Amino acid sequence: MSTETPRAHHQPRVEIRSAQPYAAITGRASTEAEFRAVVDRGMPAVFRWAEARGLTPTGAPFLRYLVVDETTVPEDGPPPAEFECGVPLAEVPDGDDEVHGGVLPEGRWIVTLHRGGYSGLGRAHGVVHEWAAEEGTVVERRPAEGGTAFGGNVEHFRIGPFDEPDPWKWETDVAYLLRPDAPD
């Protein structure tokens, strides 16, 4: 286990990102068990769907949080949320009854690298929000039914459970889209 503080461990930065097409399955969860069930079913299903259509992923799989209930965020584990299990692709695909296409927006993103299992991801999200406030910049967000809707709130699994069984070796980029009018 790392003895570094969350801030020293995560080191947020701003990146300019291009728009990223993807295929995804949407899920909702209120508990960690529900969340894991959706991800455990959704990620492999999206990969199988893309493979069956001859589509090759162009990057790491990700979770995109669409609406998060920030009033009930547990100390450890994911918050109640509507989210997508996604796979980046070269172009936006036509979807079907289960899988849909989408685009992660271009723009400036606050990004931090989290090393380790799921249990530390909540701290990584908190560090990003603290850093944004300290820097005077603003994450793209708005009130929505059921919580807060984000323009971009994504966990990219550089090395994750599908690649490596040891969670201490996992690497996840936690990224939030900044408002276009946010100061540099």
PDB file of C-alpha atoms in Angstrom:
ATOM      1  CA  MET A   1       0.000   0.000   0.000  1.00  0.00           C
ATOM      2  CA  SER A   2       1.274   3.463  -0.884  1.00  0.00           C
ATOM      3  CA  THR A   3       2.226   5.802   1.951  1.00  0.00           C
ATOM      4  CA  GLU A   4       1.924   8.832  -0.328  1.00  0.00           C
ATOM      5  CA  THR A   5      -0.820  11.367   0.316  1.00  0.00           C
ATOM      6  CA  PRO A   6      -3.670  11.281  -2.223  1.00  0.00           C
ATOM      7  CA  ARG A   7      -2.515  14.618  -3.699  1.00  0.00           C
ATOM      8  CA  ALA A   8       1.122  13.538  -4.108  1.00  0.00           C
ATOM      9  CA  HIS A   9      -0.017  10.237  -5.565  1.00  0.00           C
ATOM     10  CA  HIS A  10      -2.466  11.674  -8.092  1.00  0.00           C
ATOM     11  CA  GLN A  11      -0.861  14.916  -9.399  1.00  0.00           C
ATOM     12  CA  PRO A  12      -3.670  16.438 -11.539  1.00  0.00           C
ATOM     13  CA  ARG A  13      -2.877  18.092 -14.872  1.00  0.00           C
ATOM     14  CA  VAL A  14      -4.829  19.659 -17.734  1.00  0.00           C
ATOM     15  CA  GLU A  15      -4.836  17.892 -21.110  1.00  0.00           C
ATOM     16  CA  ILE A  16      -6.269  19.011 -24.434  1.00  0.00           C
ATOM     17  CA  ARG A  17      -8.186  16.060 -25.843  1.00  0.00           C
ATOM     18  CA  SER A  18      -9.753  15.469 -29.240  1.00  0.00           C
ATOM     19  CA  ALA A  19     -13.285  14.127 -29.566  1.00  0.00           C
ATOM     20  CA  GLN A  20     -13.314  10.342 -29.035  1.00  0.00           C
ATOM     21  CA  PRO A  21     -16.005   8.156 -30.650  1.00  0.00           C
ATOM     22  CA  TYR A  22     -17.043   5.062 -28.714  1.00  0.00           C
ATOM     23  CA  ALA A  23     -19.539   2.221 -28.285  1.00  0.00           C
ATOM     24  CA  ALA A  24     -21.158   1.703 -24.877  1.00  0.00           C
ATOM     25  CA  ILE A  25     -23.784   0.043 -22.755  1.00  0.00           C
ATOM     26  CA  THR A  26     -25.607   2.221 -20.214  1.00  0.00           C
ATOM     27  CA  GLY A  27     -26.216   1.043 -16.674  1.00  0.00           C
ATOM     28  CA  ARG A  28     -27.521   2.316 -13.361  1.00  0.00           C
ATOM     29  CA  ALA A  29     -26.413   1.315  -9.893  1.00  0.00           C
ATOM     30  CA  SER A  30     -27.087   2.381  -6.325  1.00  0.00           C
ATOM     31  CA  THR A  31     -24.755  -0.043  -4.559  1.00  0.00           C
ATOM     32  CA  GLU A  32     -21.258  -1.343  -5.178  1.00  0.00           C
ATOM     33  CA  ALA A  33     -22.642  -4.835  -5.873  1.00  0.00           C
ATOM     34  CA  GLU A  34     -25.024  -3.445  -8.528  1.00  0.00           C
ATOM     35  CA  PHE A  35     -22.226  -1.367 -10.021  1.00  0.00           C
ATOM     36  CA  ARG A  36     -19.859  -4.335 -10.305  1.00  0.00           C
ATOM     37  CA  ALA A  37     -22.619  -6.510 -11.811  1.00  0.00           C
ATOM     38  CA  VAL A  38     -23.274  -3.935 -14.557  1.00  0.00           C
ATOM     39  CA  VAL A  39     -19.544  -3.508 -15.291  1.00  0.00           C
ATOM     40  CA  ASP A  40     -18.829  -7.251 -15.195  1.00  0.00           C
ATOM     41  CA  ARG A  41     -21.583  -7.819 -17.759  1.00  0.00           C
ATOM     42  CA  GLY A  42     -21.291  -4.583 -19.733  1.00  0.00           C
ATOM     43  CA  MET A  43     -17.589  -4.360 -20.538  1.00  0.00           C
ATOM     44  CA  PRO A  44     -17.258  -7.834 -22.070  1.00  0.00           C
ATOM     45  CA  ALA A  45     -20.548  -7.342 -23.936  1.00  0.00           C
ATOM     46  CA  VAL A  46     -19.322  -4.114 -25.567  1.00  0.00           C
ATOM     47  CA  PHE A  47     -16.044  -5.755 -26.588  1.00  0.00           C
ATOM     48  CA  ARG A  48     -17.905  -8.758 -28.062  1.00  0.00           C
ATOM     49  CA  TRP A  49     -20.290  -6.421 -29.893  1.00  0.00           C
ATOM     50  CA  ALA A  50     -17.420  -4.417 -31.436  1.00  0.00           C
ATOM     51  CA  GLU A  51     -15.488  -7.562 -32.379  1.00  0.00           C
ATOM     52  CA  ALA A  52     -18.558  -9.094 -34.062  1.00  0.00           C
ATOM     53  CA  ARG A  53     -18.731  -5.993 -36.291  1.00  0.00           C
ATOM     54  CA  GLY A  54     -15.018  -5.918 -37.091  1.00  0.00           C
ATOM     55  CA  LEU A  55     -14.459  -2.768 -35.012  1.00  0.00           C
ATOM     56  CA  THR A  56     -11.081  -2.441 -33.288  1.00  0.00           C
ATOM     57  CA  PRO A  57     -10.778  -0.506 -30.018  1.00  0.00           C
ATOM     58  CA  THR A  58      -8.492   2.527 -30.314  1.00  0.00           C
ATOM     59  CA  GLY A  59      -7.677   2.873 -26.633  1.00  0.00           C
ATOM     60  CA  ALA A  60      -8.400   1.742 -23.100  1.00  0.00           C
ATOM     61  CA  PRO A  61     -11.939   0.799 -22.020  1.00  0.00           C
ATOM     62  CA  PHE A  62     -13.640   3.307 -19.763  1.00  0.00           C
ATOM     63  CA  LEU A  63     -16.557   4.152 -17.528  1.00  0.00           C
ATOM     64  CA  ARG A  64     -18.323   7.424 -18.241  1.00  0.00           C
ATOM     65  CA  TYR A  65     -20.458   8.761 -15.413  1.00  0.00           C
ATOM     66  CA  LEU A  66     -23.482  10.509 -16.906  1.00  0.00           C
ATOM     67  CA  VAL A  67     -25.416  11.432 -13.739  1.00  0.00           C
ATOM     68  CA  VAL A  68     -24.008  11.046 -10.223  1.00  0.00           C
ATOM     69  CA  ASP A  69     -25.914  11.395  -6.957  1.00  0.00           C
ATOM     70  CA  GLU A  70     -23.282  13.433  -5.138  1.00  0.00           C
ATOM     71  CA  THR A  71     -25.390  13.647  -1.979  1.00  0.00           C
ATOM     72  CA  THR A  72     -24.902   9.968  -1.153  1.00  0.00           C
ATOM     73  CA  VAL A  73     -21.280   9.277  -2.161  1.00  0.00           C
ATOM     74  CA  PRO A  74     -19.920   6.516   0.086  1.00  0.00           C
ATOM     75  CA  GLU A  75     -16.486   6.876   1.647  1.00  0.00           C
ATOM     76  CA  ASP A  76     -15.323   3.867  -0.333  1.00  0.00           C
ATOM     77  CA  GLY A  77     -16.913   2.554  -3.515  1.00  0.00           C
ATOM     78  CA  PRO A  78     -18.853   4.126  -6.353  1.00  0.00           C
ATOM     79  CA  PRO A  79     -21.669   6.639  -5.832  1.00  0.00           C
ATOM     80  CA  PRO A  80     -25.208   5.948  -7.051  1.00  0.00           C
ATOM     81  CA  ALA A  81     -24.999   6.761 -10.742  1.00  0.00           C
ATOM     82  CA  GLU A  82     -26.091   6.337 -14.324  1.00  0.00           C
ATOM     83  CA  PHE A  83     -23.006   5.421 -16.324  1.00  0.00           C
ATOM     84  CA  GLU A  84     -21.675   3.848 -19.508  1.00  0.00           C
ATOM     85  CA  CYS A  85     -19.264   0.949 -20.021  1.00  0.00           C
ATOM     86  CA  GLY A  86     -17.408   2.136 -23.118  1.00  0.00           C
ATOM     87  CA  VAL A  87     -14.838   1.150 -25.705  1.00  0.00           C
ATOM     88  CA  PRO A  88     -13.142   3.877 -27.817  1.00  0.00           C
ATOM     89  CA  LEU A  89     -13.384   3.406 -31.594  1.00  0.00           C
ATOM     90  CA  ALA A  90     -12.213   5.219 -34.739  1.00  0.00           C
ATOM     91  CA  GLU A  91     -15.785   6.263 -35.658  1.00  0.00           C
ATOM     92  CA  VAL A  92     -19.165   6.496 -33.943  1.00  0.00           C
ATOM     93  CA  PRO A  93     -20.905   3.175 -34.636  1.00  0.00           C
ATOM     94  CA  ASP A  94     -24.565   2.556 -35.348  1.00  0.00           C
ATOM     95  CA  GLY A  95     -26.011   0.987 -32.257  1.00  0.00           C
ATOM     96  CA  ASP A  96     -28.683  -1.589 -31.593  1.00  0.00           C
ATOM     97  CA  ASP A  97     -31.064  -2.421 -28.728  1.00  0.00           C
ATOM     98  CA  GLU A  98     -28.253  -2.806 -26.198  1.00  0.00           C
ATOM     99  CA  VAL A  99     -25.162  -0.947 -27.472  1.00  0.00           C
ATOM    100  CA  HIS A 100     -25.118   2.666 -28.615  1.00  0.00           C
ATOM    101  CA  GLY A 101     -22.542   4.993 -30.106  1.00  0.00           C
ATOM    102  CA  GLY A 102     -21.341   8.203 -28.512  1.00  0.00           C
ATOM    103  CA  VAL A 103     -18.526  10.750 -28.420  1.00  0.00           C
ATOM    104  CA  LEU A 104     -16.396  11.931 -25.521  1.00  0.00           C
ATOM    105  CA  PRO A 105     -16.202  15.679 -26.170  1.00  0.00           C
ATOM    106  CA  GLU A 106     -13.088  17.509 -27.233  1.00  0.00           C
ATOM    107  CA  GLY A 107     -11.736  20.132 -24.911  1.00  0.00           C
ATOM    108  CA  ARG A 108      -9.633  20.690 -21.842  1.00  0.00           C
ATOM    109  CA  TRP A 109      -9.765  17.890 -19.294  1.00  0.00           C
ATOM    110  CA  ILE A 110      -8.375  17.649 -15.760  1.00  0.00           C
ATOM    111  CA  VAL A 111      -6.688  14.250 -15.559  1.00  0.00           C
ATOM    112  CA  THR A 112      -5.043  12.346 -12.748  1.00  0.00           C
ATOM    113  CA  LEU A 113      -3.526   8.872 -12.761  1.00  0.00           C
ATOM    114  CA  HIS A 114      -4.732   6.525 -10.030  1.00  0.00           C
ATOM    115  CA  ARG A 115      -2.620   3.458  -9.276  1.00  0.00           C
ATOM    116  CA  GLY A 116      -4.290   0.606  -7.439  1.00  0.00           C
ATOM    117  CA  GLY A 117      -7.705  -0.966  -7.053  1.00  0.00           C
ATOM    118  CA  TYR A 118     -11.188   0.459  -7.044  1.00  0.00           C
ATOM    119  CA  SER A 119     -11.014   1.406  -3.377  1.00  0.00           C
ATOM    120  CA  GLY A 120      -8.869   4.492  -4.052  1.00  0.00           C
ATOM    121  CA  LEU A 121     -10.784   5.848  -7.033  1.00  0.00           C
ATOM    122  CA  GLY A 122     -13.079   7.978  -4.869  1.00  0.00           C
ATOM    123  CA  ARG A 123     -10.032   9.798  -3.477  1.00  0.00           C
ATOM    124  CA  ALA A 124      -8.754  10.410  -7.027  1.00  0.00           C
ATOM    125  CA  HIS A 125     -12.068  12.048  -7.982  1.00  0.00           C
ATOM    126  CA  GLY A 126     -11.915  14.174  -4.822  1.00  0.00           C
ATOM    127  CA  VAL A 127      -8.365  15.303  -5.609  1.00  0.00           C
ATOM    128  CA  VAL A 128      -9.463  16.424  -9.085  1.00  0.00           C
ATOM    129  CA  HIS A 129     -12.310  18.518  -7.649  1.00  0.00           C
ATOM    130  CA  GLU A 130     -10.060  20.050  -4.962  1.00  0.00           C
ATOM    131  CA  TRP A 131      -7.393  20.888  -7.533  1.00  0.00           C
ATOM    132  CA  ALA A 132      -9.961  22.476  -9.874  1.00  0.00           C
ATOM    133  CA  ALA A 133     -11.231  24.683  -7.034  1.00  0.00           C
ATOM    134  CA  GLU A 134      -7.699  25.688  -6.008  1.00  0.00           C
ATOM    135  CA  GLU A 135      -6.829  26.550  -9.626  1.00  0.00           C
ATOM    136  CA  GLY A 136     -10.050  28.545 -10.091  1.00  0.00           C
ATOM    137  CA  THR A 137     -11.219  26.359 -12.957  1.00  0.00           C
ATOM    138  CA  VAL A 138     -14.665  24.789 -13.390  1.00  0.00           C
ATOM    139  CA  VAL A 139     -15.719  21.265 -14.301  1.00  0.00           C
ATOM    140  CA  GLU A 140     -18.522  20.998 -16.918  1.00  0.00           C
ATOM    141  CA  ARG A 141     -21.601  20.028 -14.898  1.00  0.00           C
ATOM    142  CA  ARG A 142     -25.257  20.853 -14.389  1.00  0.00           C
ATOM    143  CA  PRO A 143     -28.094  19.788 -12.088  1.00  0.00           C
ATOM    144  CA  ALA A 144     -30.094  16.840 -13.418  1.00  0.00           C
ATOM    145  CA  GLU A 145     -32.836  14.512 -12.250  1.00  0.00           C
ATOM    146  CA  GLY A 146     -31.152  12.148  -9.814  1.00  0.00           C
ATOM    147  CA  GLY A 147     -28.032  14.235  -9.228  1.00  0.00           C
ATOM    148  CA  THR A 148     -25.369  16.027 -11.249  1.00  0.00           C
ATOM    149  CA  ALA A 149     -24.866  15.537 -14.992  1.00  0.00           C
ATOM    150  CA  PHE A 150     -21.273  15.873 -16.185  1.00  0.00           C
ATOM    151  CA  GLY A 151     -20.061  16.933 -19.638  1.00  0.00           C
ATOM    152  CA  GLY A 152     -17.278  14.428 -19.119  1.00  0.00           C
ATOM    153  CA  ASN A 153     -16.513  12.336 -16.025  1.00  0.00           C
ATOM    154  CA  VAL A 154     -14.499   9.318 -17.142  1.00  0.00           C
ATOM    155  CA  GLU A 155     -12.312   6.545 -15.736  1.00  0.00           C
ATOM    156  CA  HIS A 156     -10.006   5.146 -18.461  1.00  0.00           C
ATOM    157  CA  PHE A 157      -8.585   1.750 -17.479  1.00  0.00           C
ATOM    158  CA  ARG A 158      -4.983   1.829 -18.745  1.00  0.00           C
ATOM    159  CA  ILE A 159      -4.309  -1.402 -16.871  1.00  0.00           C
ATOM    160  CA  GLY A 160      -7.356  -2.899 -15.241  1.00  0.00           C
ATOM    161  CA  PRO A 161      -9.070  -6.069 -14.142  1.00  0.00           C
ATOM    162  CA  PHE A 162      -9.345  -7.351 -17.714  1.00  0.00           C
ATOM    163  CA  ASP A 163      -5.537  -7.113 -18.145  1.00  0.00           C
ATOM    164  CA  GLU A 164      -4.057  -7.762 -14.722  1.00  0.00           C
ATOM    165  CA  PRO A 165      -5.422  -9.807 -11.787  1.00  0.00           C
ATOM    166  CA  ASP A 166      -3.428  -7.874  -9.163  1.00  0.00           C
ATOM    167  CA  PRO A 167      -5.356  -4.652  -8.329  1.00  0.00           C
ATOM    168  CA  TRP A 168      -2.183  -3.018  -6.952  1.00  0.00           C
ATOM    169  CA  LYS A 169      -0.888  -2.952 -10.550  1.00  0.00           C
ATOM    170  CA  TRP A 170      -3.987  -1.301 -12.058  1.00  0.00           C
ATOM    171  CA  GLU A 171      -3.699   2.193 -13.564  1.00  0.00           C
ATOM    172  CA  THR A 172      -6.752   4.362 -14.152  1.00  0.00           C
ATOM    173  CA  ASP A 173      -6.904   7.874 -15.605  1.00  0.00           C
ATOM    174  CA  VAL A 174      -9.653   9.844 -13.854  1.00  0.00           C
ATOM    175  CA  ALA A 175     -10.680  12.712 -16.163  1.00  0.00           C
ATOM    176  CA  TYR A 176     -13.201  15.567 -16.013  1.00  0.00           C
ATOM    177  CA  LEU A 177     -14.093  17.907 -18.864  1.00  0.00           C
ATOM    178  CA  LEU A 178     -13.640  21.598 -18.033  1.00  0.00           C
ATOM    179  CA  ARG A 179     -16.214  24.197 -19.024  1.00  0.00           C
ATOM    180  CA  PRO A 180     -15.124  25.906 -22.267  1.00  0.00           C
ATOM    181  CA  ASP A 181     -15.198  29.297 -20.524  1.00  0.00           C
ATOM    182  CA  ALA A 182     -13.204  28.065 -17.508  1.00  0.00           C
ATOM    183  CA  PRO A 183     -10.006  29.998 -16.802  1.00  0.00           C
ATOM    184  CA  ASP A 184      -6.668  28.398 -17.667  1.00  0.00           C
TER     185      ASP A 184
END
